[in-house]
Each structure stands twice: as C-alpha cells, then as structure tokens.
Amino acid sequence: ERRQSCVGFCATLDVNFTKYFSATHMQNVGEEIMKTVGRLVERALRVYLAENKQLPSLIIFYRDGVGDSQIDSTKSEEINLILQSFTRVNPSYNPQFAHIIVTKRISDKFFEFEEGRDGTTYRNPSSGTMVCSDIVSGSFEYFICAQNVTQGTAKPTRYQVVHNTTKLSADTFYCLTFQQCFNYYNWTGAIRTPACVQYAHKPVSYTHLRAHETPEHLVCRLLLEKKK
C-alpha cells in the first residue's frame, strides 16, 4: 500500500554485537505509535532464547522517530506493550528494562572554543562530547556528539530515558550509548546514533524499495541478485 509507512525493528542477539534480529511492519502514514512493538519484542526474545538457551536479564531499548509532542503517548502505550510481551514469553520473566527515546532532529548545537592571541577560536566538539547538565530537562536526559565532524557543523543527538528499572548508573548509560555508536559495520568510526538504530533503518529502506518497484525495477533487481 502506497499510503502506508514502514516500521523497522532490530535487536542484538550476542554479547559481541555481531548477530542481529530484524523485522519490519507496515502501518498507516502519520501513525507514529508502534502498536505492534510488543509483538516485535516478543519475536526478538524468542529468537534470542533459541540462540542462547536463556533470556536476557537486561534490555536497553532505543526508540527513534518520536516527536516531542508524542513522547507522552509513547510512554503510556508502547512501554506497556513491551512489558506485556515479557510475560507472554514467560509469565515469570521480568528483566531489567530501560526505554530511551533518540532524537536527531534538534536545533541544539555545541562548540568547543580556545582563547588565543588572535582571539577566540570555535570548532566542532570532539567525538564523545556529552552534555548532561545545565541545558537538559529535569528528567534523565543527555546529549552526545559521537561522530567526528570535519566539515560543516556537528549535530548532537538527544537521549531521553523515559523508563528505567535497571541498576545501571548514569555514567554507564552515557558510555554504553557512545560505544554503541561505533558498532555500525558500514562505517569505520562513530555514527550519530547507536548502531542498532541505524540497522533498523536498513530493512525499512529495502521494504520501501520492494513495495514501490515497477516491473522494470524488479527485472533489474533480479538480474543483479542473480549476478551476485
């Protein structure tokens, strides 16, 4: 359906972050709340169980694509769906769980400056710059500029921890988020978001390609796949 949008989902399956489960789901255009997020998490947990013979004791969920006006709806609906999915896998399953909203489209900018004889010099922040005070809200919120930007202006990414039952310290959240930005295998350095967020975009791109391709595109794609 051309009037539908695609939701991408990705989950890690091993301690080395080399195996992933991914899935997509179609929903109406403009519908930002993922009604099927519980089913997607349930599928990922069952695959994890089959791979590792046990369920994870800790789950960190990065949620991308949520506008500021939709944060409350996401907290009230999606988190409950995810919590319900735990009991469907096993009635006694109750892992530590954190839900983090990832926002890339923000107007905030950070700069480093250096005082010299010629005046003040401003430059992009270094990779790993993290801001967690003064300009953040009263809730658990932080900004990270993980990527190394040599051209143009660096854009930080905002992270809002809207649900947290883990025993992890704030510093652990900062370090984990920053380190996960280096796990995207299509790039040698850090990207703007944790790798699982970017990996979730990949099946969405392919699904859109398949959904909108014409017979001519289909022939070309099949020829290319056969050649490979």
Tab-separated table of C-alpha atoms in Angstrom:
chain	number	residue	atom	x	y	z
A	1	GLU	CA	0.000	0.000	0.000
A	2	ARG	CA	1.420	3.363	-1.031
A	3	ARG	CA	-0.360	5.136	1.827
A	4	GLN	CA	1.427	3.114	4.472
A	5	SER	CA	4.712	3.679	6.253
A	6	CYS	CA	7.165	1.054	7.404
A	7	VAL	CA	8.436	0.428	10.939
A	8	GLY	CA	11.911	-1.057	11.323
A	9	PHE	CA	12.987	-3.115	14.324
A	10	CYS	CA	16.392	-4.514	15.230
A	11	ALA	CA	17.709	-6.414	18.263
A	12	THR	CA	21.126	-7.761	19.223
A	13	LEU	CA	21.493	-11.495	19.808
A	14	ASP	CA	25.012	-11.970	21.194
A	15	VAL	CA	27.473	-10.335	23.583
A	16	ASN	CA	29.767	-9.241	20.741
A	17	PHE	CA	27.003	-7.386	18.856
A	18	THR	CA	27.666	-9.337	15.660
A	19	LYS	CA	24.285	-11.091	15.340
A	20	TYR	CA	21.011	-9.212	14.940
A	21	PHE	CA	17.325	-9.961	14.573
A	22	SER	CA	15.454	-7.537	12.329
A	23	ALA	CA	11.850	-7.164	11.233
A	24	THR	CA	9.516	-4.666	9.602
A	25	HIS	CA	5.857	-3.826	9.964
A	26	MET	CA	3.550	-1.679	7.830
A	27	GLN	CA	1.251	0.892	9.420
A	28	ASN	CA	-0.751	3.948	8.356
A	29	VAL	CA	1.085	7.096	7.311
A	30	GLY	CA	1.278	9.604	10.158
A	31	GLU	CA	0.790	6.938	12.819
A	32	GLU	CA	3.943	7.257	14.937
A	33	ILE	CA	2.934	4.991	17.811
A	34	MET	CA	4.042	1.414	17.136
A	35	LYS	CA	1.022	-0.701	18.015
A	36	THR	CA	2.942	-3.888	17.212
A	37	VAL	CA	6.093	-3.121	19.190
A	38	GLY	CA	5.121	-5.750	21.775
A	39	ARG	CA	4.883	-8.458	19.114
A	40	LEU	CA	8.205	-7.403	17.616
A	41	VAL	CA	9.931	-7.559	21.002
A	42	GLU	CA	8.321	-10.934	21.666
A	43	ARG	CA	9.660	-12.312	18.366
A	44	ALA	CA	13.129	-10.976	19.158
A	45	LEU	CA	13.086	-12.559	22.625
A	46	ARG	CA	12.083	-15.938	21.243
A	47	VAL	CA	14.897	-15.796	18.689
A	48	TYR	CA	17.312	-14.767	21.452
A	49	LEU	CA	16.135	-17.705	23.561
A	50	ALA	CA	16.674	-20.117	20.682
A	51	GLU	CA	20.175	-18.744	20.056
A	52	ASN	CA	21.371	-18.515	23.669
A	53	LYS	CA	19.181	-21.005	25.569
A	54	GLN	CA	18.266	-18.257	28.010
A	55	LEU	CA	16.510	-14.895	28.041
A	56	PRO	CA	18.386	-11.602	28.553
A	57	SER	CA	18.425	-10.254	32.099
A	58	LEU	CA	18.822	-6.649	30.896
A	59	ILE	CA	17.187	-4.904	27.925
A	60	ILE	CA	18.077	-1.416	26.665
A	61	PHE	CA	15.549	-0.196	24.092
A	62	TYR	CA	16.462	2.754	21.836
A	63	ARG	CA	13.373	4.278	20.239
A	64	ASP	CA	13.928	6.544	17.226
A	65	GLY	CA	11.437	8.697	15.328
A	66	VAL	CA	9.399	10.178	18.190
A	67	GLY	CA	8.496	13.873	18.129
A	68	ASP	CA	8.315	15.935	21.310
A	69	SER	CA	4.529	16.008	21.141
A	70	GLN	CA	4.388	12.191	21.021
A	71	ILE	CA	6.644	11.371	23.956
A	72	ASP	CA	3.780	11.044	26.457
A	73	SER	CA	1.847	8.744	24.111
A	74	THR	CA	4.938	6.619	23.575
A	75	LYS	CA	5.477	6.322	27.326
A	76	SER	CA	1.874	5.382	28.067
A	77	GLU	CA	1.309	2.970	25.169
A	78	GLU	CA	4.498	1.468	23.764
A	79	ILE	CA	6.212	0.769	27.082
A	80	ASN	CA	3.158	-1.094	28.368
A	81	LEU	CA	3.068	-3.187	25.185
A	82	ILE	CA	6.734	-4.097	25.651
A	83	LEU	CA	6.224	-5.029	29.310
A	84	GLN	CA	3.290	-7.228	28.331
A	85	SER	CA	5.452	-9.010	25.762
A	86	PHE	CA	7.803	-10.171	28.530
A	87	THR	CA	5.072	-12.153	30.268
A	88	ARG	CA	3.899	-13.699	27.001
A	89	VAL	CA	7.348	-15.215	26.526
A	90	ASN	CA	7.426	-16.420	30.132
A	91	PRO	CA	4.922	-15.469	32.864
A	92	SER	CA	7.749	-15.119	35.404
A	93	TYR	CA	10.102	-13.201	33.085
A	94	ASN	CA	10.844	-9.721	34.454
A	95	PRO	CA	14.140	-8.320	33.102
A	96	GLN	CA	15.722	-5.005	33.950
A	97	PHE	CA	14.458	-2.649	31.271
A	98	ALA	CA	15.270	0.866	30.067
A	99	HIS	CA	13.464	2.739	27.303
A	100	ILE	CA	15.425	5.563	25.657
A	101	ILE	CA	13.983	7.976	23.100
A	102	VAL	CA	16.525	9.023	20.463
A	103	THR	CA	16.036	12.398	18.759
A	104	LYS	CA	18.249	13.532	15.881
A	105	ARG	CA	16.178	16.443	14.545
A	106	ILE	CA	17.039	19.080	17.113
A	107	SER	CA	18.275	22.648	16.862
A	108	ASP	CA	20.828	22.407	19.680
A	109	LYS	CA	24.467	22.992	18.709
A	110	PHE	CA	27.615	22.649	20.788
A	111	PHE	CA	31.049	24.149	20.158
A	112	GLU	CA	34.485	23.953	21.690
A	113	PHE	CA	36.442	27.178	21.953
A	114	GLU	CA	40.025	28.139	22.591
A	115	GLU	CA	41.396	31.508	23.621
A	116	GLY	CA	44.482	32.608	21.670
A	117	ARG	CA	46.425	35.688	20.778
A	118	ASP	CA	44.217	36.186	17.740
A	119	GLY	CA	41.023	35.924	19.744
A	120	THR	CA	38.580	33.084	20.397
A	121	THR	CA	38.575	30.130	18.028
A	122	TYR	CA	35.435	27.987	17.804
A	123	ARG	CA	35.317	24.445	16.446
A	124	ASN	CA	33.088	21.384	16.391
A	125	PRO	CA	33.045	19.328	19.597
A	126	SER	CA	35.318	16.314	19.768
A	127	SER	CA	33.912	12.827	19.264
A	128	GLY	CA	32.453	11.670	22.569
A	129	THR	CA	31.338	15.087	23.794
A	130	MET	CA	28.495	14.556	26.264
A	131	VAL	CA	26.242	17.129	27.920
A	132	CYS	CA	24.026	16.090	30.826
A	133	SER	CA	23.515	19.273	32.880
A	134	ASP	CA	22.528	22.942	32.708
A	135	ILE	CA	20.609	22.794	29.398
A	136	VAL	CA	18.802	19.462	29.865
A	137	SER	CA	15.350	18.969	31.353
A	138	GLY	CA	14.724	17.791	34.883
A	139	SER	CA	14.265	14.199	33.696
A	140	PHE	CA	17.021	11.740	32.755
A	141	GLU	CA	18.251	13.384	29.560
A	142	TYR	CA	21.617	13.806	27.849
A	143	PHE	CA	23.204	14.861	24.567
A	144	ILE	CA	26.055	13.043	22.836
A	145	CYS	CA	28.070	14.070	19.798
A	146	ALA	CA	29.619	10.711	18.936
A	147	GLN	CA	30.691	11.366	15.349
A	148	ASN	CA	33.853	13.162	14.320
A	149	VAL	CA	32.760	16.030	12.050
A	150	THR	CA	35.442	17.686	9.888
A	151	GLN	CA	33.120	19.585	7.526
A	152	GLY	CA	30.095	21.685	8.415
A	153	THR	CA	28.528	21.927	11.865
A	154	ALA	CA	28.265	18.898	14.134
A	155	LYS	CA	24.764	17.926	15.244
A	156	PRO	CA	24.394	16.232	18.632
A	157	THR	CA	21.797	13.572	19.367
A	158	ARG	CA	19.436	13.834	22.318
A	159	TYR	CA	18.649	10.828	24.515
A	160	GLN	CA	15.734	10.755	26.972
A	161	VAL	CA	15.451	7.826	29.386
A	162	VAL	CA	11.691	7.692	29.916
A	163	HIS	CA	11.542	4.317	31.694
A	164	ASN	CA	14.275	2.699	33.749
A	165	THR	CA	14.159	-0.280	36.108
A	166	THR	CA	17.853	-1.115	35.723
A	167	LYS	CA	20.584	-0.743	38.322
A	168	LEU	CA	22.918	0.965	35.861
A	169	SER	CA	24.474	4.290	36.798
A	170	ALA	CA	24.024	7.378	34.649
A	171	ASP	CA	27.671	7.133	33.569
A	172	THR	CA	27.040	3.595	32.331
A	173	PHE	CA	24.203	4.855	30.141
A	174	TYR	CA	26.447	7.566	28.713
A	175	CYS	CA	29.316	5.172	27.972
A	176	LEU	CA	27.086	2.425	26.569
A	177	THR	CA	25.328	4.817	24.203
A	178	PHE	CA	28.589	6.323	22.987
A	179	GLN	CA	30.286	2.945	22.496
A	180	GLN	CA	27.325	1.557	20.560
A	181	CYS	CA	27.816	4.339	18.001
A	182	PHE	CA	30.996	2.525	16.933
A	183	ASN	CA	29.275	-0.804	16.182
A	184	TYR	CA	27.923	0.099	12.746
A	185	TYR	CA	29.910	-2.123	10.398
A	186	ASN	CA	29.396	0.011	7.296
A	187	TRP	CA	31.498	2.817	8.780
A	188	THR	CA	34.948	2.814	10.341
A	189	GLY	CA	34.214	5.432	13.007
A	190	ALA	CA	31.289	6.536	15.106
A	191	ILE	CA	27.875	7.429	13.685
A	192	ARG	CA	25.250	9.758	15.187
A	193	THR	CA	23.191	7.045	16.895
A	194	PRO	CA	23.763	3.587	18.394
A	195	ALA	CA	24.287	1.020	15.649
A	196	CYS	CA	21.033	-0.840	16.324
A	197	VAL	CA	19.090	2.321	15.461
A	198	GLN	CA	20.817	2.608	12.092
A	199	TYR	CA	20.460	-1.121	11.416
A	200	ALA	CA	16.696	-0.765	11.933
A	201	HIS	CA	16.625	1.683	9.010
A	202	LYS	CA	18.129	-0.878	6.614
A	203	PRO	CA	15.156	-3.279	6.346
A	204	VAL	CA	12.842	-0.256	6.082
A	205	SER	CA	14.755	1.031	3.035
A	206	TYR	CA	14.644	-2.377	1.395
A	207	THR	CA	10.934	-2.814	2.165
A	208	HIS	CA	10.120	0.559	0.588
A	209	LEU	CA	12.165	-0.404	-2.468
A	210	ARG	CA	10.280	-3.656	-2.884
A	211	ALA	CA	6.886	-2.041	-2.235
A	212	HIS	CA	7.290	0.711	-4.842
A	213	GLU	CA	9.308	-1.001	-7.549
A	214	THR	CA	7.910	-1.248	-11.062
A	215	PRO	CA	8.202	-4.409	-13.219
A	216	GLU	CA	11.276	-2.856	-14.876
A	217	HIS	CA	12.911	-2.275	-11.487
A	218	LEU	CA	12.021	-5.827	-10.480
A	219	VAL	CA	13.759	-7.269	-13.532
A	220	CYS	CA	16.885	-5.203	-12.849
A	221	ARG	CA	16.956	-6.239	-9.205
A	222	LEU	CA	16.539	-9.922	-10.030
A	223	LEU	CA	19.339	-9.719	-12.585
A	224	LEU	CA	21.622	-8.076	-10.042
A	225	GLU	CA	20.796	-10.663	-7.391
A	226	LYS	CA	21.415	-13.474	-9.853
A	227	LYS	CA	24.760	-11.934	-10.787
A	228	LYS	CA	25.802	-11.849	-7.137
